[in-house]
Tab-separated table of C-alpha atoms in Angstrom:
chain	number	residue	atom	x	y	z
A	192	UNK	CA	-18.411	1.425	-1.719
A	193	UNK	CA	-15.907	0.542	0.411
A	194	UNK	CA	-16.259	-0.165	4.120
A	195	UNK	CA	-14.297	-2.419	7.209
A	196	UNK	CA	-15.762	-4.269	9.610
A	197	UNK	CA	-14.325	-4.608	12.728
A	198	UNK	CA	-16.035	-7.562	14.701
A	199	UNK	CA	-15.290	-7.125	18.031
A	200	UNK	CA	-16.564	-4.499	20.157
A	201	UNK	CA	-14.854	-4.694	23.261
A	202	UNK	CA	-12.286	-6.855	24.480
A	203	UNK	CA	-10.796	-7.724	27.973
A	204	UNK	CA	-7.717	-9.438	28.551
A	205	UNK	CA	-4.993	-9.973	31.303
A	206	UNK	CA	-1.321	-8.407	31.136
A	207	UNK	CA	0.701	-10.866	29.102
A	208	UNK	CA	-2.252	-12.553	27.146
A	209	UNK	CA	-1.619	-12.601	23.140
A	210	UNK	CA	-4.352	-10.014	21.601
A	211	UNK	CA	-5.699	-10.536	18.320
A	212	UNK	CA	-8.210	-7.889	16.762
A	213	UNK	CA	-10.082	-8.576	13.570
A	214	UNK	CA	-10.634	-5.908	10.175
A	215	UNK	CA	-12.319	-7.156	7.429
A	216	UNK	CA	-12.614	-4.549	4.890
A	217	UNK	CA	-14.774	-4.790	1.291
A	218	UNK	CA	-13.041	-3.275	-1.764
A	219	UNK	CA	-11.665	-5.626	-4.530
A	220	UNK	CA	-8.500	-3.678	-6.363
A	221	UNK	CA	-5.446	-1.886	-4.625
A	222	UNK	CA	-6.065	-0.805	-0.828
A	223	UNK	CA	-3.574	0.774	1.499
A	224	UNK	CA	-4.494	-0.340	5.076
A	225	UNK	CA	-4.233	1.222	8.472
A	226	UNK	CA	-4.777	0.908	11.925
A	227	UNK	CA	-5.371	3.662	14.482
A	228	UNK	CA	-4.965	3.516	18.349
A	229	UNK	CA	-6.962	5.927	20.490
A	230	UNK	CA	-5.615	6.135	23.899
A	231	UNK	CA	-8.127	7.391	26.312
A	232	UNK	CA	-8.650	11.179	26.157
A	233	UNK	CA	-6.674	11.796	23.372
A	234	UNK	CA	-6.686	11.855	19.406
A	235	UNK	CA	-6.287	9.055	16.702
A	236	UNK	CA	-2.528	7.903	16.597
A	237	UNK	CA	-0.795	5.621	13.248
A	238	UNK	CA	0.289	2.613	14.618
A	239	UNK	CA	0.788	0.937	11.505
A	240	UNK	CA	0.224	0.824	7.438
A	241	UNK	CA	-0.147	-1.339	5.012
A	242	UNK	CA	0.726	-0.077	1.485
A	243	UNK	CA	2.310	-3.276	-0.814
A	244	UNK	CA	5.167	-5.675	-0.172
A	245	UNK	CA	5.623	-7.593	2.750
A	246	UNK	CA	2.182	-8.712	3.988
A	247	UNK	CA	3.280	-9.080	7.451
A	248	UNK	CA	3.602	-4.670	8.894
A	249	UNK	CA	5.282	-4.440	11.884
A	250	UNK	CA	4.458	-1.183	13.752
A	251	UNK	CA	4.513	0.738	17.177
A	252	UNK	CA	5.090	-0.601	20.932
A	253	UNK	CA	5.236	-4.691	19.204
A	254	UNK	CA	2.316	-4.431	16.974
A	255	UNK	CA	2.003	-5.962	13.652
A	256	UNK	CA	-0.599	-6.914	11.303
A	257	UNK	CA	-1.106	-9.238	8.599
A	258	UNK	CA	-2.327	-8.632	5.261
A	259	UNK	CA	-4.126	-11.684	4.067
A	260	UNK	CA	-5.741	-10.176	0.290
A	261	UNK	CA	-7.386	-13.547	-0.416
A	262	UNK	CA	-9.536	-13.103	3.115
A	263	UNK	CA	-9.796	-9.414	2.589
A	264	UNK	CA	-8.513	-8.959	6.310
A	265	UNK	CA	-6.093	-7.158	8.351
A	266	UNK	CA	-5.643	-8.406	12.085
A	267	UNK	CA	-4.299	-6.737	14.398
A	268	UNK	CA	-1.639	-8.521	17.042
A	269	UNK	CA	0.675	-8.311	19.765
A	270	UNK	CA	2.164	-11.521	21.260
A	271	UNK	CA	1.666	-9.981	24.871
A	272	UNK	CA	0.064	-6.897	25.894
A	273	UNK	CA	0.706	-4.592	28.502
A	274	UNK	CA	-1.909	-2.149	30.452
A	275	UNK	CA	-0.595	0.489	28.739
A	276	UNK	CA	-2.212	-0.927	25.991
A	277	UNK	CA	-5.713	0.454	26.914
A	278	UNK	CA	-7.470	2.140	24.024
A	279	UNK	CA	-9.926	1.948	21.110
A	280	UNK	CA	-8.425	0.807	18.053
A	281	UNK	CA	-9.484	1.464	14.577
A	282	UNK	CA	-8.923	-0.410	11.785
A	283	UNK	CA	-9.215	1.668	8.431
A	284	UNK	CA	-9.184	1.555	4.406
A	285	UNK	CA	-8.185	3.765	2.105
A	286	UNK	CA	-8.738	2.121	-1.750
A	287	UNK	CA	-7.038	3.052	-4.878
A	288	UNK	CA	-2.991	4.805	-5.439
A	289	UNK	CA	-3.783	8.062	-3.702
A	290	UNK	CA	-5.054	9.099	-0.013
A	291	UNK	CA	-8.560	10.502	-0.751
A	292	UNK	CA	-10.184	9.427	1.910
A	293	UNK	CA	-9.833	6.447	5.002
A	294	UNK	CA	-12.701	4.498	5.779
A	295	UNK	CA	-12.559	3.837	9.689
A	296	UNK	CA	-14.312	0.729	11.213
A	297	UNK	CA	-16.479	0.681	14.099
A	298	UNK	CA	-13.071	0.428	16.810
A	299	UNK	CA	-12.261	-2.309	19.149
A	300	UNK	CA	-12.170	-1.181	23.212
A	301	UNK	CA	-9.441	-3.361	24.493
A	302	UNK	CA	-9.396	-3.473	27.952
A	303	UNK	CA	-6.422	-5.115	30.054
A	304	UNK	CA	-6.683	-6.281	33.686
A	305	UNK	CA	-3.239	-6.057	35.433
B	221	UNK	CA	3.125	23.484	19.227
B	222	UNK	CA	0.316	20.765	17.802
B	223	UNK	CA	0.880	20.088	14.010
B	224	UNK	CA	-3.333	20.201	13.920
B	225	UNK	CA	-4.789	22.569	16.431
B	226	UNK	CA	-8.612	22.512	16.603
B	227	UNK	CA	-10.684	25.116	18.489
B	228	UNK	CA	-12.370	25.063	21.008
B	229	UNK	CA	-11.383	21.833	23.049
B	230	UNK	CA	-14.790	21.971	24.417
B	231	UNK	CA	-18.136	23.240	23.810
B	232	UNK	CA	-21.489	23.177	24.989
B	233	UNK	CA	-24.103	24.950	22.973
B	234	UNK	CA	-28.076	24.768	22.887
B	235	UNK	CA	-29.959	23.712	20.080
B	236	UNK	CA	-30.552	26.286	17.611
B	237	UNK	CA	-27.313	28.054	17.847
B	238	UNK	CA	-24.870	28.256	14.797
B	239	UNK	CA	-21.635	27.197	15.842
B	240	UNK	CA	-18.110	26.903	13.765
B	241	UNK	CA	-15.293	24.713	14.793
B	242	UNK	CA	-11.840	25.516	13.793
B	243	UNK	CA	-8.905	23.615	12.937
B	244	UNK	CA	-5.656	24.949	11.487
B	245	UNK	CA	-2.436	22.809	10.300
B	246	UNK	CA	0.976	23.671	10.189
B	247	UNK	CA	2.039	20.359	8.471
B	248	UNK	CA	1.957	22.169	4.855
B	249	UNK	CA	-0.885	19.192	3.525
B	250	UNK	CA	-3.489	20.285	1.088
B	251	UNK	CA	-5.658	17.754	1.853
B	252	UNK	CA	-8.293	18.380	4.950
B	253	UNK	CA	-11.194	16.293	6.244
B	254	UNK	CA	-13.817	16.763	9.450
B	255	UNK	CA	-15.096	13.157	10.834
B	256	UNK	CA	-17.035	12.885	13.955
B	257	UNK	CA	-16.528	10.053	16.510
B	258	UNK	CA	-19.312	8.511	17.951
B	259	UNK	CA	-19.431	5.373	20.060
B	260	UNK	CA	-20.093	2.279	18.424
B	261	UNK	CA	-19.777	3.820	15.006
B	262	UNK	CA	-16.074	5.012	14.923
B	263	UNK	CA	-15.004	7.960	12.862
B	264	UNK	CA	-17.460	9.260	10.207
B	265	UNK	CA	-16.494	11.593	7.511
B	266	UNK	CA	-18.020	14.999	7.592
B	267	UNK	CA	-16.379	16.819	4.654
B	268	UNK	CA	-13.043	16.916	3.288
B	269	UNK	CA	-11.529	19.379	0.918
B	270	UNK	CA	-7.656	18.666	-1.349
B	271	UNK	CA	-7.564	22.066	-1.570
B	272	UNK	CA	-8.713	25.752	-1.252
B	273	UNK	CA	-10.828	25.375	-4.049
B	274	UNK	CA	-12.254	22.101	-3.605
B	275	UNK	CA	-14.765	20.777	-1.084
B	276	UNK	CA	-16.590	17.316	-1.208
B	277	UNK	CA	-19.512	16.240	1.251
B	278	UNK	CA	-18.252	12.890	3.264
B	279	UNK	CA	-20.653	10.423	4.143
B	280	UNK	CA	-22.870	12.933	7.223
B	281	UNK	CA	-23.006	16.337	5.665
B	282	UNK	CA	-26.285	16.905	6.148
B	283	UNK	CA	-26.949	19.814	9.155
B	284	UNK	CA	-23.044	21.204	8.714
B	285	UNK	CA	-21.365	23.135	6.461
B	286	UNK	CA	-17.281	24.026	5.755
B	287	UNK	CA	-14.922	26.567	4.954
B	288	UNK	CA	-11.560	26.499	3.465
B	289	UNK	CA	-10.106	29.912	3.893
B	290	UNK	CA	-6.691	29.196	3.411
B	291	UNK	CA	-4.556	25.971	2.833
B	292	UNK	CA	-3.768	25.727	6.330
B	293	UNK	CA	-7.480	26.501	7.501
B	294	UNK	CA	-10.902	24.606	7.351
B	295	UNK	CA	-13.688	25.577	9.482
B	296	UNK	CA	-16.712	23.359	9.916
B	297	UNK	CA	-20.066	24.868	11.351
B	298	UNK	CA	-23.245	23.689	12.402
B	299	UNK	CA	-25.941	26.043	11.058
B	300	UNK	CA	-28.594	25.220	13.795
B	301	UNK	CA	-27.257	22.805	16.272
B	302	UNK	CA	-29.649	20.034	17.378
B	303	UNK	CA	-28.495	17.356	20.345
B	304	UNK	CA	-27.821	14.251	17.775
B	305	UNK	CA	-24.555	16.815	16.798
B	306	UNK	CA	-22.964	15.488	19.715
B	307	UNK	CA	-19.946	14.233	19.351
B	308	UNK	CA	-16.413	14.494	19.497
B	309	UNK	CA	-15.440	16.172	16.565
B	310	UNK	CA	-11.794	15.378	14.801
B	311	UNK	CA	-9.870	17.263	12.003
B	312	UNK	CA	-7.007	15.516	10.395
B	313	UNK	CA	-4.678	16.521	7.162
B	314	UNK	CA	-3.192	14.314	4.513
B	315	UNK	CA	-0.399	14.289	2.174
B	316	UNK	CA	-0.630	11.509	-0.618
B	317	UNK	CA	2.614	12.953	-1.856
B	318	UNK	CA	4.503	11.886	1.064
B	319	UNK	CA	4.712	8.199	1.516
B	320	UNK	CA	6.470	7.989	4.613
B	321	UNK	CA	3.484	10.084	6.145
B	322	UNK	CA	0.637	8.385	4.506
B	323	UNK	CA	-2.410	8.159	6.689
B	324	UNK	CA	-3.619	10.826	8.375
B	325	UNK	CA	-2.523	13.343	10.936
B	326	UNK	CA	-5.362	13.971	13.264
B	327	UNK	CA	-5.883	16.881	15.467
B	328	UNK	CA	-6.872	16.693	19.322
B	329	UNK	CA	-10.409	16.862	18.839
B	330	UNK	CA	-13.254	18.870	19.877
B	331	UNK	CA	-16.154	17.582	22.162
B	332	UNK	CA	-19.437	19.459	21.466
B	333	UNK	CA	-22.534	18.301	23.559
B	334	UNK	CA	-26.019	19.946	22.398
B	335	UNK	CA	-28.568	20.946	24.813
């Protein structure tokens, strides 16, 4: 079955700091990878996908992620964050050519200080 | 207007009441799934149904039930509510069809708290 870990919880930086969040997901053929933001009070928003080609997605507001198949991961990262940045983010799989169904990982809380 | 509207926003219910949450789409996607949020343990899947006429349990079925009336409907309900239902509830639609709009579209959610 497949399923993505997401190893940490909650994480605090300053305004400006370089943010890296970690997705590890388990699934061994073709996966189309995602990651969710959740800002606070609202619903789940796309801020990027992975589907094939380039391994490096850029997506929303300076996000990217990188899609390294040999560690089974997909970090999240933004060379400097802003407050606005506040939210839960969720890292997710989807396995196989069609959308059945995403897997979601357990979320990240970034916090940022200003 | 929202492309996924759910109904209600909020809710409180005791335990032992049936309730049914709504959600409606106007994005035209066959495919429809319920998760639940909880903290900690991120989305879980509920059910999810590709189209009128199919419906598949997710991963936390047990205690809830669904209804696809029409394409654009799906209705989730909670037979006898007991407090470890709480949680904020999400519907979402999908369109594998569509590349450019893989992934999900998720509604605003609905926040149920059991007594």
């Amino acid at each position: 079955a497949q399923s993505v870990s997401q190893h940490n919880h909650h994480v605090i930086l300053s305004e400006a700091a370089s943010l890296e969040l970690g997705c590890n997901y388990s699934y061994g053929g073709t996966v189309n990878l995602f990651w969710y933001v959740q800002y606070p009070g609202q619903h789940l928003q796309l801020l990027l996908k992975y589907f094939s080609g380039d391994p490096l997605v850029k997506g929303i507001k300076g996000f990217e992620a990188e899609f390294i198949k040999s560690k089974f991961s997909f970090n999240l990262r933004k060379p400097s964050v802003q407050w606005s940045d506040t939210a839960e983010y969720f890292c997710a799989v989807n396995a196989g050519s069609s959308a059945s169904k995403i897997i979601f990982g357990s979320g990240t809380r970034l916090s940022i200080r200003p | 207007d929202a492309d996924v509207t759910q109904t209600p926003r909020n809710r409180i219910t005791k335990t032992g009441k049936r309730i049914m949450l709504e959600c409606s789409q106007t994005k035209g996607h066959d495919r429809m799934y319920w998760y639940r949020q909880d903290p900690g343990l991120g989305l879980r899947l509920i059910y999810y149904s590709f189209d009128v006429k199919d419906i598949n349990k997710g991963e936390i079925s047990d205690g809830y039930s669904v209804s696809r009336q029409a394409q654009a409907k799906f209705s989730l309900s909670l037979e006898s509510a007991i407090p470890n239902q709480t949680a904020l509830y999400f519907c979402a639609t999908s369109d594998p069809k569509n590349r450019d709009n893989y992934g999900y579209t998720f509604g605003s959610g609905t926040r149920l708290t059991v007594v």
